[in-house]
CSV table of C-alpha atoms and ligand atoms in Angstrom, one decimal:
chain,number,residue,atom,x,y,z
V,52,MET,CA,192.7,143.7,72.8
V,53,GLU,CA,189.1,144.7,73.3
V,54,ARG,CA,187.1,142.0,74.9
V,55,ARG,CA,184.0,141.0,72.9
V,56,VAL,CA,180.9,141.1,75.0
V,57,LYS,CA,178.7,138.0,74.7
V,58,GLU,CA,175.1,138.8,74.0
V,59,ASN,CA,172.0,136.6,73.7
V,60,LYS,CA,170.7,136.3,70.2
V,61,VAL,CA,167.2,135.6,69.1
V,62,GLY,CA,166.0,134.8,65.7
V,63,TRP,CA,165.0,132.3,63.1
V,64,LEU,CA,167.4,129.8,61.6
V,65,GLY,CA,165.3,126.8,60.5
V,66,GLY,CA,163.6,127.1,63.9
V,67,VAL,CA,163.3,129.7,66.6
V,68,ILE,CA,166.7,130.2,68.3
V,69,ILE,CA,167.8,131.7,71.6
V,70,SER,CA,171.6,131.7,72.0
V,71,THR,CA,172.7,131.9,75.6
V,72,ASP,CA,176.0,131.6,77.4
V,73,ASP,CA,175.0,127.9,78.0
V,74,GLY,CA,174.6,127.2,74.3
V,75,ARG,CA,171.9,127.3,71.7
V,76,ILE,CA,168.3,126.5,72.5
V,77,VAL,CA,166.1,125.7,69.6
V,78,PHE,CA,162.3,125.7,69.4
V,79,ASP,CA,160.3,123.7,66.9
V,80,PRO,CA,163.1,123.4,64.3
V,81,VAL,CA,162.2,122.4,60.8
V,82,ALA,CA,165.7,122.1,59.4
V,83,ALA,CA,168.2,119.4,60.2
V,84,ARG,CA,171.1,121.8,60.6
V,85,ASN,CA,169.6,123.0,63.9
V,86,MET,CA,169.4,119.6,65.3
V,87,GLU,CA,173.0,118.7,65.9
V,88,ARG,CA,174.0,117.2,69.1
V,89,ASP,CA,174.9,120.3,71.0
V,90,ALA,CA,171.5,122.0,70.5
V,91,HIS,CA,168.8,121.5,73.0
V,92,VAL,CA,165.5,121.2,71.1
V,93,PHE,CA,162.1,122.0,72.6
V,94,ILE,CA,159.0,121.0,70.8
V,95,SER,CA,155.9,123.1,71.7
V,96,HIS,CA,153.1,120.8,70.5
V,97,ALA,CA,152.1,117.9,68.3
V,98,HIS,CA,151.0,119.6,65.1
V,99,SER,CA,153.1,118.2,62.2
V,100,ASP,CA,154.7,121.6,61.3
V,101,HIS,CA,156.3,121.7,64.9
V,102,THR,CA,157.4,118.1,65.4
V,103,LEU,CA,160.0,117.5,62.7
V,104,ALA,CA,162.8,117.4,65.3
V,105,PHE,CA,161.3,114.2,66.8
V,106,HIS,CA,163.0,112.3,63.9
V,107,SER,CA,166.4,113.8,64.8
V,108,GLY,CA,169.2,112.5,67.1
V,109,ALA,CA,169.3,115.8,69.1
V,110,MET,CA,168.2,115.9,72.8
V,111,LYS,CA,164.5,116.7,72.6
V,112,TYR,CA,162.2,118.0,75.3
V,113,SER,CA,158.4,118.1,75.1
V,114,THR,CA,155.4,117.3,77.3
V,115,ARG,CA,154.4,113.6,77.5
V,116,GLU,CA,151.1,114.4,75.7
V,117,THR,CA,152.9,116.0,72.7
V,118,ARG,CA,155.2,113.0,72.3
V,119,ARG,CA,152.2,110.5,72.7
V,120,ILE,CA,150.1,112.2,70.1
V,121,TYR,CA,153.1,112.3,67.7
V,122,GLU,CA,153.8,108.6,68.2
V,123,LYS,CA,150.2,107.6,67.7
V,124,LEU,CA,149.8,109.6,64.5
V,125,ARG,CA,153.2,108.7,63.0
V,126,GLU,CA,153.5,105.2,64.4
V,127,ASN,CA,157.0,106.1,65.4
V,128,THR,CA,159.0,105.8,68.6
V,129,VAL,CA,160.8,108.9,69.8
V,130,ARG,CA,164.3,108.4,71.2
V,131,ASN,CA,166.7,110.8,73.0
V,132,TRP,CA,163.9,112.6,74.7
V,133,ARG,CA,163.2,114.1,78.1
V,134,PRO,CA,159.7,114.9,79.3
V,135,VAL,CA,158.8,118.4,80.6
V,136,GLU,CA,155.8,119.4,82.7
V,137,TYR,CA,154.0,122.7,83.1
V,138,GLU,CA,155.5,124.9,85.7
V,139,ARG,CA,158.5,122.6,86.4
V,140,LYS,CA,161.8,124.2,85.4
V,141,VAL,CA,164.4,122.2,83.4
V,142,ARG,CA,168.1,123.3,83.3
V,143,VAL,CA,170.5,123.7,80.5
V,144,GLY,CA,173.7,124.8,82.2
V,145,ASP,CA,172.8,127.9,84.2
V,146,THR,CA,169.8,128.6,82.0
V,147,GLU,CA,166.4,127.6,83.3
V,148,ILE,CA,163.5,126.7,81.0
V,149,LEU,CA,160.0,126.9,82.3
V,150,PRO,CA,157.2,125.2,80.3
V,151,LEU,CA,153.8,126.7,80.6
V,152,ASN,CA,150.3,125.9,79.2
V,153,ALA,CA,149.8,127.4,75.7
V,154,GLY,CA,146.0,126.5,75.5
V,155,HIS,CA,146.4,125.5,71.8
V,156,MET,CA,145.8,121.7,72.1
V,157,LEU,CA,146.4,118.9,74.6
V,158,GLY,CA,150.0,119.1,75.8
V,159,SER,CA,150.9,122.4,74.1
V,160,ALA,CA,153.5,124.5,75.8
V,161,GLN,CA,155.1,127.9,75.8
V,162,PHE,CA,158.6,128.1,77.1
V,163,LYS,CA,160.1,130.8,79.4
V,164,VAL,CA,163.8,131.0,79.2
V,165,ILE,CA,165.5,132.5,82.2
V,166,THR,CA,169.1,133.5,82.0
V,167,ARG,CA,171.2,135.4,84.5
V,168,ASP,CA,170.1,138.8,83.3
V,169,HIS,CA,167.2,138.3,80.9
V,170,THR,CA,163.9,136.4,80.5
V,171,TYR,CA,162.5,135.3,77.2
V,172,VAL,CA,159.2,133.6,76.2
V,173,TYR,CA,158.6,131.6,73.1
V,174,SER,CA,154.9,131.4,72.8
V,175,GLY,CA,154.6,128.5,70.3
V,176,ASP,CA,150.9,128.5,69.1
V,177,ILE,CA,148.6,129.9,71.7
V,178,ASN,CA,144.9,130.2,72.5
V,179,CYS,CA,143.8,132.6,75.2
V,180,VAL,CA,140.3,131.3,75.9
V,181,ASN,CA,139.0,128.1,77.5
V,182,THR,CA,137.7,125.4,75.3
V,183,LEU,CA,136.0,122.0,75.9
V,184,THR,CA,139.5,120.3,75.8
V,185,THR,CA,142.0,123.0,76.8
V,186,GLU,CA,142.4,125.8,79.3
V,187,ALA,CA,143.4,129.3,78.3
V,188,ALA,CA,147.1,130.0,77.8
V,189,ASP,CA,149.1,131.2,80.8
V,190,ILE,CA,150.4,134.8,80.5
V,191,PRO,CA,154.1,134.7,81.5
V,192,GLU,CA,156.0,138.0,82.4
V,193,CYS,CA,159.2,138.4,80.4
V,194,ASP,CA,161.7,140.9,79.0
V,195,THR,CA,161.6,139.6,75.4
V,196,LEU,CA,158.6,137.9,73.9
V,197,ILE,CA,158.7,135.8,70.7
V,198,VAL,CA,155.0,135.5,69.8
V,199,GLU,CA,153.0,133.8,67.0
V,200,ALA,CA,151.1,136.2,64.7
V,201,THR,CA,148.9,133.7,62.8
V,202,TYR,CA,145.9,136.0,63.2
V,203,GLY,CA,147.8,139.2,63.8
V,204,ASP,CA,145.5,141.2,61.5
V,205,PRO,CA,142.9,143.4,63.2
V,206,SER,CA,140.1,141.8,61.1
V,207,PHE,CA,140.5,138.5,63.0
V,208,ILE,CA,138.3,139.0,66.0
V,209,PHE,CA,136.6,135.7,66.9
V,210,PRO,CA,133.1,135.5,68.3
V,211,ARG,CA,132.7,134.1,71.8
V,212,ARG,CA,133.4,130.4,71.8
V,213,GLU,CA,130.0,129.5,73.3
V,214,ARG,CA,128.3,131.3,70.5
V,215,THR,CA,130.3,129.4,67.8
V,216,TYR,CA,129.6,126.1,69.7
V,217,ALA,CA,125.8,126.9,69.6
V,218,LYS,CA,126.0,127.6,65.9
V,219,ILE,CA,127.7,124.4,65.1
V,220,ILE,CA,125.2,122.3,67.1
V,221,ASN,CA,122.2,124.1,65.6
V,222,TRP,CA,123.6,123.6,62.0
V,223,ALA,CA,124.3,119.9,62.7
V,224,LEU,CA,120.9,119.2,64.1
V,225,ARG,CA,119.2,120.9,61.1
V,226,GLU,CA,121.3,118.8,58.7
V,227,VAL,CA,120.5,115.6,60.5
V,228,LYS,CA,116.8,116.4,60.5
V,229,ALA,CA,117.0,117.0,56.7
V,230,GLY,CA,118.6,113.5,56.2
V,231,ARG,CA,122.1,114.7,55.7
V,232,MET,CA,125.2,113.8,57.7
V,233,PRO,CA,127.2,116.6,59.3
V,234,THR,CA,130.9,116.0,58.3
V,235,PHE,CA,133.7,118.0,59.7
V,236,HIS,CA,137.0,118.4,57.9
V,237,VAL,CA,139.5,119.4,60.7
V,238,TYR,CA,143.0,118.7,62.0
V,239,SER,CA,143.3,115.2,63.3
V,240,SER,CA,144.6,116.4,66.6
V,241,GLY,CA,143.3,119.3,68.6
V,242,LYS,CA,140.3,120.5,66.6
V,243,SER,CA,138.9,117.0,66.0
V,244,GLN,CA,138.7,116.3,69.8
V,245,GLU,CA,137.1,119.6,70.5
V,246,ILE,CA,134.4,118.9,67.9
V,247,ILE,CA,133.9,115.4,69.3
V,248,ARG,CA,133.6,116.7,72.9
V,249,LEU,CA,131.1,119.3,71.7
V,250,PHE,CA,128.7,116.6,70.3
V,251,ASN,CA,129.4,114.3,73.3
V,252,VAL,CA,128.5,117.0,75.8
V,253,TYR,CA,125.6,118.7,74.1
V,254,THR,CA,123.9,116.0,72.0
V,255,LYS,CA,123.2,112.3,71.9
V,256,LEU,CA,124.4,111.9,68.3
V,257,PRO,CA,127.1,109.3,67.9
V,258,VAL,CA,130.4,110.6,66.5
V,259,VAL,CA,132.2,108.5,63.8
V,260,CYS,CA,135.9,109.3,63.2
V,261,ALA,CA,138.3,108.6,60.4
V,262,PRO,CA,141.0,106.2,61.4
V,263,ILE,CA,143.7,108.9,61.7
V,264,VAL,CA,141.4,110.9,64.0
V,265,GLY,CA,140.8,107.8,66.1
V,266,LYS,CA,144.6,107.4,66.7
V,267,ALA,CA,144.8,111.0,68.1
V,268,ASN,CA,141.7,110.3,70.1
V,269,GLU,CA,143.5,107.4,71.8
V,270,ALA,CA,146.3,109.7,73.0
V,271,TYR,CA,143.6,112.1,74.4
V,272,ARG,CA,141.9,109.3,76.2
V,273,GLU,CA,145.2,108.2,77.7
V,274,ALA,CA,145.7,111.7,79.0
V,275,GLY,CA,142.2,111.5,80.7
V,276,VAL,CA,140.2,113.6,78.2
V,277,ALA,CA,136.7,112.0,78.0
V,278,ILE,CA,135.8,111.5,74.4
V,279,SER,CA,133.3,109.0,73.0
V,280,PHE,CA,133.6,108.0,69.3
V,281,ILE,CA,133.2,105.1,66.9
V,282,GLY,CA,135.9,104.3,64.4
V,283,ALA,CA,134.8,104.6,60.8
V,284,GLU,CA,136.7,101.3,60.0
V,285,THR,CA,134.6,99.3,62.5
V,286,ALA,CA,131.4,97.4,61.5
V,287,GLU,CA,129.4,99.8,63.7
V,288,GLY,CA,131.1,102.8,62.1
V,289,ARG,CA,130.4,101.6,58.6
V,290,LYS,CA,126.8,101.0,59.4
V,291,LEU,CA,126.4,104.5,60.9
V,292,LEU,CA,128.0,106.1,57.9
V,293,ARG,CA,125.6,104.3,55.6
V,294,LYS,CA,122.5,105.0,57.7
V,295,GLY,CA,123.2,108.6,58.8
V,296,ASN,CA,122.0,110.0,62.1
V,297,CYS,CA,125.6,110.6,63.2
V,298,ILE,CA,128.4,113.1,63.0
V,299,TYR,CA,131.5,112.3,60.9
V,300,VAL,CA,134.9,113.8,61.8
V,301,THR,CA,137.6,113.5,59.2
V,302,THR,CA,140.7,115.5,58.2
V,303,THR,CA,141.0,118.6,56.0
V,304,GLY,CA,141.0,117.6,52.3
V,305,SER,CA,140.1,114.0,52.9
V,306,ASN,CA,137.3,112.5,51.0
V,307,SER,CA,137.9,109.0,52.2
V,308,LEU,CA,134.7,107.4,53.6
V,309,VAL,CA,132.7,110.6,53.2
V,310,PRO,CA,129.2,109.4,52.2
V,311,SER,CA,127.1,111.0,49.4
V,312,HIS,CA,124.6,112.3,51.9
V,313,ALA,CA,127.3,114.2,53.8
V,314,SER,CA,126.9,117.9,54.5
V,315,GLU,CA,130.4,119.2,54.9
V,316,ALA,CA,131.9,121.8,57.2
V,317,MET,CA,135.1,123.5,58.2
V,318,ALA,CA,135.9,124.9,61.7
V,319,THR,CA,138.8,127.4,61.4
V,320,GLY,CA,139.7,130.9,62.4
V,321,TRP,CA,140.0,131.7,58.6
V,322,ALA,CA,136.2,131.5,58.4
V,323,VAL,CA,136.1,135.0,59.8
V,324,ARG,CA,137.4,136.3,56.4
V,325,PHE,CA,137.2,133.6,53.9
V,326,GLY,CA,134.4,131.3,52.9
V,327,SER,CA,135.0,127.6,52.1
V,328,GLY,CA,133.0,127.1,48.9
V,329,SER,CA,130.1,124.6,49.3
V,330,TYR,CA,131.2,123.9,52.9
V,331,ALA,CA,129.6,125.4,55.9
V,332,SER,CA,132.3,127.2,57.9
V,333,PHE,CA,132.6,128.1,61.5
V,334,PRO,CA,135.2,130.5,63.1
V,335,LEU,CA,136.4,128.0,65.7
V,336,SER,CA,140.1,128.6,66.2
V,337,SER,CA,142.9,127.0,68.2
V,338,HIS,CA,144.9,130.2,67.9
V,339,ALA,CA,144.4,133.5,69.6
V,340,GLY,CA,142.5,136.1,67.6
V,341,PHE,CA,144.0,139.6,67.1
V,342,ASP,CA,142.4,141.1,70.2
V,343,GLN,CA,143.5,138.2,72.4
V,344,LEU,CA,147.1,138.5,71.0
V,345,MET,CA,147.2,142.2,71.8
V,346,LYS,CA,146.0,141.6,75.4
V,347,TYR,CA,148.4,138.7,75.8
V,348,VAL,CA,151.4,140.8,74.7
V,349,ALA,CA,150.4,143.7,76.9
V,350,GLU,CA,150.0,141.5,80.0
V,351,THR,CA,153.4,139.8,79.6
V,352,GLY,CA,155.0,143.3,80.2
V,353,ALA,CA,157.6,142.5,77.4
V,354,LYS,CA,159.8,145.4,76.4
V,355,ARG,CA,160.8,143.8,73.1
V,356,VAL,CA,158.6,141.6,70.9
V,357,TYR,CA,159.4,139.5,67.9
V,358,ALA,CA,156.5,138.2,65.9
V,359,PHE,CA,156.6,135.1,63.8
V,360,THR,CA,154.3,133.3,61.3
V,361,GLY,CA,151.2,134.8,59.7
V,362,TYR,CA,150.8,138.6,59.9
V,363,SER,CA,154.1,139.2,61.7
V,364,GLU,CA,154.8,142.5,59.9
V,365,LEU,CA,151.3,144.0,60.4
V,366,PHE,CA,151.1,142.7,64.0
V,367,SER,CA,154.5,144.3,64.9
V,368,GLU,CA,153.3,147.6,63.5
V,369,CYS,CA,150.1,147.4,65.6
V,370,LEU,CA,152.2,146.7,68.7
V,371,ARG,CA,154.4,149.7,68.0
V,372,LYS,CA,151.5,152.0,67.4
V,373,GLU,CA,148.9,150.9,70.0
V,374,LEU,CA,151.1,149.5,72.8
V,375,LYS,CA,154.2,151.6,72.1
V,376,ILE,CA,156.3,148.4,72.4
V,377,GLU,CA,159.5,147.8,70.4
V,378,ALA,CA,158.3,145.1,68.0
V,379,ALA,CA,159.5,143.6,64.8
V,380,PRO,CA,159.2,140.3,62.8
V,381,LEU,CA,161.5,137.7,64.1
V,382,PRO,CA,164.9,138.3,62.4
V,383,LEU,CA,166.4,135.7,60.1
V,384,LEU,CA,169.8,134.6,61.4
V,385,SER,CA,172.8,133.3,59.4
V,386,GLN,CA,174.8,130.4,60.6
V,387,ARG,CA,177.7,132.8,60.9
V,388,SER,CA,175.8,135.3,63.1
V,389,ILE,CA,175.0,132.4,65.5
V,390,LEU,CA,178.6,131.1,65.7
V,391,ASP,CA,180.2,134.5,65.8
V,392,PHE,CA,179.4,135.7,69.3
Y,199,ZN,ZN1,149.5,124.3,66.0
């Protein structure tokens, strides 16, 4: 009888999957079926669309910072978990997994998977430039790269970060001078702390934060990130919000505690292409822009690339045309294809 050759399988089945001789390794799963006991689950960072597995009974791996931010925001305790550190390998059988800095937010990781005859990288969400709270993503060499394509459209080229920082500060100072309160609607973890640091470092304006942002701030402080803020729920916070002369940081879509004299703003990569109505908008992204993504992929030396999220189809096409790399959107796997190898 012909012997079936085992091959590694990569794809999406409610999460990013790499099947190896040592079992299935799952990254950032969103579906319970991938969280059974035998799967090793790696969580790349603390944004809510990546942390669903923290609820599950599976063996989970993440950085300490990712777990801490999650616990603060969810008021939950994670069990059955092992910490990982940048540049320190963990083993699953004979397979080694090397976590690396992803530059996307505090504690964010990429994972390099090293098997006997192949290396893979799962990028998670990446940012390839330094910010006030993160360092640019590492660029790991690999054979096969699974890369995010959130901004994998050539129109998403972000201005230099320093320039965007300067624009945000100038806008806020103008608004304060005119008697309005600059109010930022951003993610509670990651972007919020970058905005707070920006005003801490370059201005003397106090920064008031919505309670949920304050919780994420505590995790950042525990990790040694210097941020100075006043909780909106405190007497001092309430007074500042009435009086003005401060910055207010709250979450996207939240109107809670936003005063009538607020002048509202968004800080997101989408600002390059889309306006945000009456809000001011600034192209401050926690993700790599198109040019950064192309450079990152080229420098990994990957021979095969799978793109996921965002513009995965278009980005794959650009990689094939411009870099002559074999590239395609991450394939959807069936339960059967995973078991049948
Ligand atoms: Zn993210």
